[in-house]
XYZ file of C-alpha atoms in Angstrom:
519
model
C 109.285 104.991 48.244
C 111.644 105.599 45.339
C 109.911 104.680 42.102
C 111.661 102.162 39.902
C 111.185 104.197 36.731
C 113.308 106.956 38.252
C 116.493 105.129 37.229
C 116.961 107.650 34.434
C 117.222 110.359 37.078
C 120.537 108.875 38.217
C 122.903 109.758 35.351
C 125.915 109.534 37.676
C 125.383 105.800 38.147
C 127.037 104.730 34.945
C 126.725 101.019 35.675
C 122.944 101.322 35.416
C 122.359 104.079 32.900
C 124.707 102.414 30.440
C 122.335 99.446 30.245
C 119.490 99.190 27.746
C 116.392 100.912 29.099
C 114.555 97.608 29.246
C 117.016 96.374 31.860
C 117.508 99.602 33.804
C 114.330 99.340 35.844
C 114.989 95.782 37.079
C 118.659 96.396 37.829
C 117.915 99.677 39.566
C 115.440 98.015 41.941
C 117.962 95.261 42.698
C 120.686 97.817 43.389
C 118.567 99.899 45.735
C 117.847 96.772 47.754
C 121.583 96.152 48.200
C 123.129 98.148 51.045
C 126.709 97.581 49.906
C 125.826 98.937 46.452
C 124.018 101.945 47.924
C 126.938 102.825 50.181
C 129.410 102.691 47.302
C 127.288 104.572 44.768
C 124.716 106.952 46.241
C 126.683 109.126 48.643
C 129.112 111.981 48.110
C 131.660 113.402 50.505
C 134.499 115.916 50.554
C 137.888 114.227 50.591
C 140.989 115.378 52.501
C 141.706 117.939 49.800
C 138.185 119.372 49.839
C 137.251 117.736 46.548
C 133.720 116.363 46.189
C 133.989 112.629 45.473
C 131.707 109.639 45.590
C 132.082 107.691 48.823
C 133.676 104.296 48.288
C 134.899 101.787 50.869
C 138.611 101.857 51.585
C 140.408 98.675 52.686
C 139.699 99.135 56.409
C 136.052 100.116 55.933
C 135.521 97.130 53.630
C 136.947 94.777 56.252
C 134.799 96.209 59.000
C 131.647 96.163 56.856
C 132.161 92.475 56.048
C 132.938 91.402 59.616
C 130.926 93.810 61.807
C 129.010 92.557 64.835
C 126.301 93.902 67.149
C 128.914 95.390 69.490
C 132.217 96.497 67.972
C 135.373 98.126 69.346
C 137.866 99.467 66.818
C 141.489 100.271 67.680
C 143.171 101.931 64.739
C 145.818 104.103 63.211
C 144.832 107.628 62.276
C 143.108 108.813 59.109
C 141.261 105.628 58.170
C 137.886 107.343 57.797
C 135.801 105.320 60.242
C 133.708 108.272 61.376
C 132.945 109.124 57.744
C 132.113 105.470 57.074
C 129.751 105.248 60.048
C 128.160 108.539 59.051
C 127.310 107.079 55.639
C 126.202 103.755 57.147
C 123.844 105.417 59.619
C 122.486 107.875 57.049
C 121.768 104.974 54.715
C 120.072 103.020 57.511
C 117.863 106.002 58.318
C 116.943 106.671 54.678
C 116.186 103.116 53.652
C 114.573 101.857 56.858
C 111.431 103.076 58.567
C 111.582 104.352 62.157
C 115.329 103.750 62.519
C 117.014 105.933 65.153
C 120.733 106.582 64.691
C 123.215 108.447 66.856
C 126.842 109.529 66.628
C 128.844 110.767 69.618
C 131.871 113.024 69.109
C 134.651 113.957 71.512
C 133.687 117.641 71.649
C 131.299 120.202 70.179
C 133.574 121.132 67.266
C 133.905 117.490 66.245
C 130.128 117.048 66.570
C 129.590 120.014 64.267
C 131.994 118.555 61.705
C 130.244 115.165 61.759
C 126.811 116.733 61.367
C 128.100 118.723 58.402
C 129.183 115.435 56.774
C 125.640 114.125 57.177
C 123.895 117.184 55.751
C 126.405 117.428 52.899
C 125.869 113.781 51.921
C 122.091 114.175 52.084
C 122.099 117.399 50.069
C 124.227 115.745 47.361
C 121.804 112.838 46.920
C 119.966 112.488 43.639
C 116.731 114.503 43.710
C 114.679 111.316 43.310
C 115.904 110.058 46.686
C 115.493 113.372 48.486
C 111.993 113.746 47.024
C 111.049 110.242 48.141
C 112.568 110.612 51.627
C 112.450 114.303 52.558
C 113.459 115.744 55.885
C 110.685 116.917 58.174
C 113.028 118.630 60.624
C 116.649 119.711 60.664
C 117.809 121.362 63.856
C 120.121 120.992 66.849
C 122.396 118.556 64.991
C 119.528 116.239 64.126
C 117.862 115.235 60.851
C 114.384 113.686 60.937
C 112.918 112.083 57.837
C 109.389 111.551 56.588
C 109.754 107.776 57.072
C 110.026 108.213 60.835
C 113.794 107.677 60.944
C 116.325 110.138 62.335
C 120.049 110.672 62.802
C 121.563 112.946 65.426
C 125.010 113.965 66.603
C 126.117 115.049 70.076
C 128.739 114.695 72.771
C 126.431 112.393 74.753
C 122.762 111.521 74.937
C 120.660 109.410 77.226
C 116.972 109.487 76.302
C 115.240 107.371 73.685
C 116.119 104.132 71.921
C 118.792 103.862 69.229
C 119.195 101.143 66.628
C 122.650 102.437 65.633
C 125.250 104.197 67.786
C 128.771 105.219 66.815
C 131.227 106.725 69.323
C 134.213 108.535 67.834
C 137.571 108.901 69.636
C 136.253 107.211 72.758
C 139.776 106.673 74.069
C 140.318 110.425 74.212
C 136.953 110.935 75.912
C 137.862 108.321 78.550
C 141.247 109.952 79.176
C 140.128 113.568 79.321
C 136.520 113.313 80.503
C 135.986 110.093 82.502
C 132.724 111.509 83.843
C 131.339 111.902 80.319
C 132.694 108.477 79.340
C 130.673 106.980 82.188
C 127.603 108.902 81.048
C 128.023 107.497 77.525
C 128.403 103.921 78.803
C 125.489 104.072 81.224
C 123.276 106.224 79.007
C 123.835 106.130 75.252
C 125.124 102.556 74.936
C 122.356 101.281 77.195
C 119.857 102.922 74.816
C 120.821 100.428 72.086
C 118.933 97.099 72.242
C 120.777 93.798 71.924
C 119.977 93.513 68.228
C 121.097 97.098 67.565
C 124.609 98.033 66.514
C 127.238 99.855 68.586
C 130.606 100.812 67.117
C 133.323 102.405 69.252
C 136.502 103.622 67.550
C 139.590 105.454 68.692
C 143.319 105.662 68.730
C 144.813 104.524 72.037
C 144.974 106.889 75.005
C 146.666 104.943 77.761
C 146.016 101.690 79.581
C 142.893 102.649 81.454
C 139.282 103.590 80.956
C 136.350 101.966 79.195
C 137.967 101.962 75.747
C 141.040 100.124 76.978
C 138.864 97.661 78.917
C 136.673 96.956 75.865
C 139.766 96.372 73.727
C 141.308 94.026 76.293
C 138.078 92.064 76.683
C 137.565 91.860 72.930
C 141.104 90.612 72.369
C 140.723 87.973 75.059
C 137.514 86.678 73.459
C 139.297 86.565 70.109
C 142.227 84.622 71.599
C 139.787 82.131 73.086
C 137.920 81.928 69.777
C 134.796 82.341 71.885
C 131.358 82.464 70.342
C 130.165 86.024 70.881
C 126.832 86.993 72.356
C 125.057 90.091 71.086
C 126.470 92.018 74.051
C 130.097 90.916 73.601
C 132.398 93.388 71.875
C 134.148 92.163 68.760
C 137.669 93.554 68.536
C 139.030 95.112 65.353
C 142.561 96.410 64.889
C 143.710 98.374 61.837
C 147.478 99.068 61.882
C 149.268 101.733 59.878
C 151.272 99.283 57.767
C 148.155 97.812 56.137
C 147.224 101.190 54.693
C 148.484 101.316 51.079
C 148.651 105.116 51.285
C 151.295 105.123 54.019
C 154.341 104.985 51.770
C 156.853 107.417 50.293
C 156.491 107.146 46.538
C 159.437 109.377 45.677
C 162.597 107.487 44.836
C 165.104 109.596 46.791
C 166.591 107.739 49.803
C 165.417 108.410 53.356
C 167.853 107.882 56.228
C 166.561 105.358 58.772
C 167.960 105.921 62.295
C 169.719 102.916 63.768
C 167.279 102.476 66.656
C 164.335 102.630 64.227
C 165.970 100.041 61.971
C 166.212 97.800 65.020
C 162.526 98.416 65.722
C 161.630 97.360 62.159
C 163.720 94.199 62.584
C 161.910 93.434 65.832
C 158.505 93.829 64.169
C 159.566 91.294 61.577
C 161.070 88.847 64.076
C 158.340 88.995 66.731
C 155.230 89.674 64.659
C 156.186 88.706 61.089
C 155.497 92.248 59.949
C 157.828 92.733 57.005
C 157.954 96.337 55.808
C 159.196 97.385 52.383
C 161.518 100.417 52.011
C 158.745 102.827 50.999
C 156.856 102.040 54.216
C 159.963 102.414 56.361
C 160.699 105.761 54.727
C 157.153 106.993 55.408
C 157.350 105.908 59.047
C 160.761 107.507 59.593
C 159.658 110.861 58.173
C 156.353 110.820 60.040
C 158.124 110.018 63.306
C 160.302 113.118 62.901
C 157.181 115.228 63.423
C 155.223 113.111 65.904
C 158.100 111.894 68.053
C 156.782 110.217 71.205
C 153.233 110.131 69.820
C 154.123 108.003 66.785
C 153.218 104.606 68.183
C 150.017 105.882 69.708
C 148.845 107.553 66.492
C 150.212 104.929 64.094
C 150.522 101.611 65.940
C 151.820 98.448 64.308
C 150.316 96.089 66.931
C 147.560 96.415 69.553
C 150.122 96.119 72.356
C 152.163 98.919 70.830
C 149.100 101.158 70.586
C 148.710 101.132 74.357
C 152.430 101.064 75.113
C 152.817 104.816 75.206
C 151.269 106.885 77.936
C 148.540 109.374 77.364
C 148.872 113.129 77.015
C 149.677 114.785 80.306
C 151.430 111.679 81.674
C 154.241 112.568 84.056
C 156.613 109.716 83.188
C 156.076 109.553 79.444
C 159.672 110.302 78.423
C 161.124 107.986 81.064
C 159.019 105.068 79.854
C 160.052 105.649 76.261
C 163.643 105.160 77.358
C 162.836 102.159 79.541
C 161.269 100.413 76.562
C 164.077 101.422 74.216
C 166.706 100.086 76.644
C 164.654 96.950 77.347
C 164.588 97.627 81.082
C 161.077 96.206 81.324
C 161.807 92.514 81.042
C 162.064 89.367 83.144
C 163.922 90.325 86.329
C 165.097 87.436 88.508
C 164.787 87.607 92.273
C 168.302 87.550 93.726
C 168.435 84.837 96.366
C 169.877 86.147 99.608
C 169.425 89.796 98.667
C 167.222 91.959 100.862
C 163.868 93.136 99.539
C 162.531 96.573 100.495
C 158.893 97.585 100.267
C 157.569 101.071 99.576
C 153.960 101.903 100.298
C 151.132 104.291 99.812
C 148.636 103.673 102.594
C 145.008 104.406 101.858
C 142.211 104.177 104.385
C 139.211 103.032 102.325
C 141.288 103.704 99.248
C 143.760 101.512 97.413
C 146.853 100.264 99.245
C 149.871 99.997 96.929
C 153.249 98.314 97.541
C 156.414 98.176 95.429
C 159.042 95.474 96.105
C 162.648 96.458 95.327
C 166.032 94.708 95.542
C 169.414 96.424 95.275
C 171.905 94.103 93.592
C 175.246 95.800 93.108
C 174.431 99.027 91.301
C 171.187 97.628 89.885
C 167.798 98.686 91.168
C 165.588 95.661 90.565
C 161.852 96.259 90.908
C 160.704 92.686 91.292
C 157.042 92.928 92.311
C 154.005 95.138 92.835
C 150.842 94.554 94.825
C 147.679 96.571 95.413
C 144.343 95.964 97.082
C 141.678 97.922 98.913
C 139.289 97.761 101.873
C 141.651 95.480 103.831
C 143.288 95.926 107.226
C 147.014 96.001 107.960
C 146.910 92.393 109.120
C 145.858 91.348 105.614
C 148.918 93.034 104.102
C 151.195 91.522 106.754
C 149.954 88.114 105.659
C 150.497 89.042 102.022
C 154.130 89.996 102.727
C 154.650 86.690 104.481
C 153.083 84.752 101.590
C 155.439 86.337 99.101
C 158.349 84.986 101.105
C 160.955 87.658 100.383
C 163.854 88.369 102.761
C 162.787 91.830 103.890
C 165.281 94.543 104.747
C 162.780 97.280 105.588
C 159.337 98.726 104.902
C 158.939 102.417 104.006
C 155.747 104.451 104.162
C 154.762 108.120 103.751
C 154.975 110.515 106.703
C 151.284 110.117 107.600
C 152.069 106.630 108.926
C 152.885 108.520 112.143
C 149.537 110.316 112.373
C 147.507 109.262 115.405
C 144.135 107.683 114.605
C 141.091 108.896 116.535
C 139.533 105.441 116.850
C 142.526 103.670 118.432
C 144.652 106.474 119.863
C 147.618 104.863 118.117
C 149.572 105.833 115.063
C 149.263 103.593 112.035
C 152.957 102.889 112.437
C 152.276 101.480 115.902
C 149.291 99.482 114.652
C 151.376 98.057 111.829
C 154.152 97.084 114.248
C 151.622 95.048 116.212
C 150.827 93.192 112.996
C 154.500 92.485 112.348
C 155.365 95.305 109.919
C 158.040 97.684 111.182
C 157.714 100.843 109.093
C 160.235 103.622 108.464
C 158.514 106.937 107.770
C 159.643 108.903 104.719
C 159.557 112.632 105.603
C 156.817 114.807 104.211
C 157.551 116.950 101.159
C 156.255 120.476 100.808
C 155.726 120.354 97.054
C 154.295 117.344 95.206
C 156.407 118.242 92.194
C 159.539 117.367 94.180
C 158.495 113.737 94.665
C 157.458 113.482 91.004
C 160.890 114.753 89.977
C 162.521 112.252 92.342
C 160.566 109.474 90.626
C 161.754 110.746 87.256
C 165.342 110.591 88.473
C 165.110 107.037 89.803
C 163.148 105.510 86.895
C 166.126 105.295 84.466
C 168.039 103.299 87.097
C 165.299 100.679 87.476
C 164.820 97.258 85.920
C 161.180 96.144 86.130
C 159.846 92.612 86.021
C 157.250 92.866 83.265
C 155.025 90.106 84.662
C 154.948 90.760 88.396
C 155.003 94.557 88.006
C 152.457 94.721 85.153
C 149.737 96.471 87.158
C 152.194 98.847 88.813
C 153.711 99.749 85.446
C 150.237 100.598 84.180
C 149.761 102.873 87.170
C 153.029 104.712 86.491
C 152.494 105.028 82.742
C 149.015 106.482 83.205
C 149.735 108.772 86.153
C 148.956 112.182 84.726
C 148.061 115.782 85.270
C 144.469 116.745 85.914
C 142.712 118.087 82.832
C 140.490 121.161 82.815
C 137.913 120.734 80.018
C 136.783 124.343 80.388
C 140.201 125.755 79.507
C 141.313 122.782 77.410
C 144.583 122.617 79.356
C 146.322 120.331 81.823
C 146.699 121.597 85.377
C 149.778 121.638 87.590
C 148.551 118.933 89.985
C 148.004 115.195 89.430
C 144.624 113.682 88.645
C 143.432 111.498 91.523
C 142.256 108.262 89.932
C 143.026 104.548 89.930
C 146.673 105.258 89.102
C 147.379 107.646 91.969
C 148.186 105.202 94.763
C 150.606 103.085 92.766
C 152.377 106.209 91.545
C 152.463 107.682 95.054
C 153.958 104.454 96.398
C 156.687 104.693 93.783
C 157.329 108.280 94.867
C 157.715 106.956 98.412
C 160.461 104.742 96.990
C 162.062 107.634 95.084
C 162.110 109.961 98.095
C 163.196 107.199 100.461
C 166.011 106.200 98.143
C 167.328 109.746 97.936
C 167.074 110.565 101.635
C 169.144 107.593 102.801
C 172.911 107.970 102.663
C 172.882 110.117 99.535
C 170.887 107.691 97.443
C 171.812 104.380 99.024
C 169.315 102.502 101.152
C 170.583 102.017 104.705
C 170.133 98.289 105.230
C 167.974 97.879 108.285
C 168.212 94.730 110.312
C 166.156 92.098 108.471
C 162.885 91.412 110.254
C 160.630 88.533 109.249
C 156.939 89.261 109.030
C 155.281 87.249 111.762
C 152.421 84.846 111.161
C 149.244 86.871 111.361
C 146.798 84.321 110.027
C 144.425 85.024 112.879
C 144.400 88.799 112.466
C 141.924 90.873 110.594
């Protein structure tokens, strides 16, 4: 225990040592019992410029400290210092609580090393009275153990033991690049924290998929419902770039704002009541010159915007930027009397994905998307009938004509018996050709944002496989939840190009028969 009379050993705490000695002892004891005071007075860090400074809450850290919950998910702009904040919070919990186990998970080994260095630096800079009262008994393998039975460790994942505090840094990136490790963290490390422990998960956005995205979506929905949270519900926090007082250009010389960016600023004000002053707009414009397509992901203004851009390695990233800029993802009406064409990717026990497209004049209207799994062809025939479109044709990949061992029939023949007359799109030799075809057709498309929401997510997050050993993306796609929807769209792209030089040959309309009695 730190002795009260040791207040004189803290000359750097001016607010105490400036008091008469008769008051120092009482005030010092009161201060050490106050976690907020300890966090803003006892710990030292190195700032962005390498200067040793006393740790003090910034605006975002202060907000989170005041409103934190048992389970927390934090979507944020870059450089807000949440990992540093949680490092100090966990170190303080370990020092001033007996038998408290704390853990921090980083995205990779280099990041883990950097976080552990923050911990040891802050501990080494403590006043000798604190280090003497709470010495370390072991410091190894990115773990500090203290005489009071508490400990704090850093890693890329851990499973054993119980933790009272757990912080996961850049979880969105972990989910995008290492979904296997993300699952290990969710099923291992997070499960090691009891209900009355504290979990904090923070990251910038990395696409509309994975645990981080799911936690953010769930947290936002609970917030919209103003639901009373249980200890296992995640409280959602969002910290946008424009709330950071540092993100301004203080120089007085004018900065040219591109016309499309000026329109974006106007839209933020009109739709979200986010009014930016000129110094903020100048900062954003200059920053965007360097970050380009990554700007909204790294410095989002709204939660929706954070997830709007696709993740690194996404095939259709540039195309979606243009679709959003041109407002081609909007409400798209179904043209009465126009034929609707469907384009499929047929899985066996995998996901079945279907795009619904109308050609109205020179417009390519993508009016609907549907996916499901573990259902027979009769189920999808019923689904087509329920949707009630006037079908002009149904297009599937070449393997629709492969004969099945169990029935001796091709899937095309089986589908015809269920009322779906498929046209087979020829096989391609190189997957890159169908991806390029999809890139060519995307700028011509108008998507209904409501009915195609899931399909749009699949396209935006369709990406190259990532090799963590080499730290590079590979030349082939990652097979995940997005693959089937993206493959179905490639069926559309290749089918569109093969028919009459890019014009669908209108097949004779065929209604889907009533298959309510089929499997």
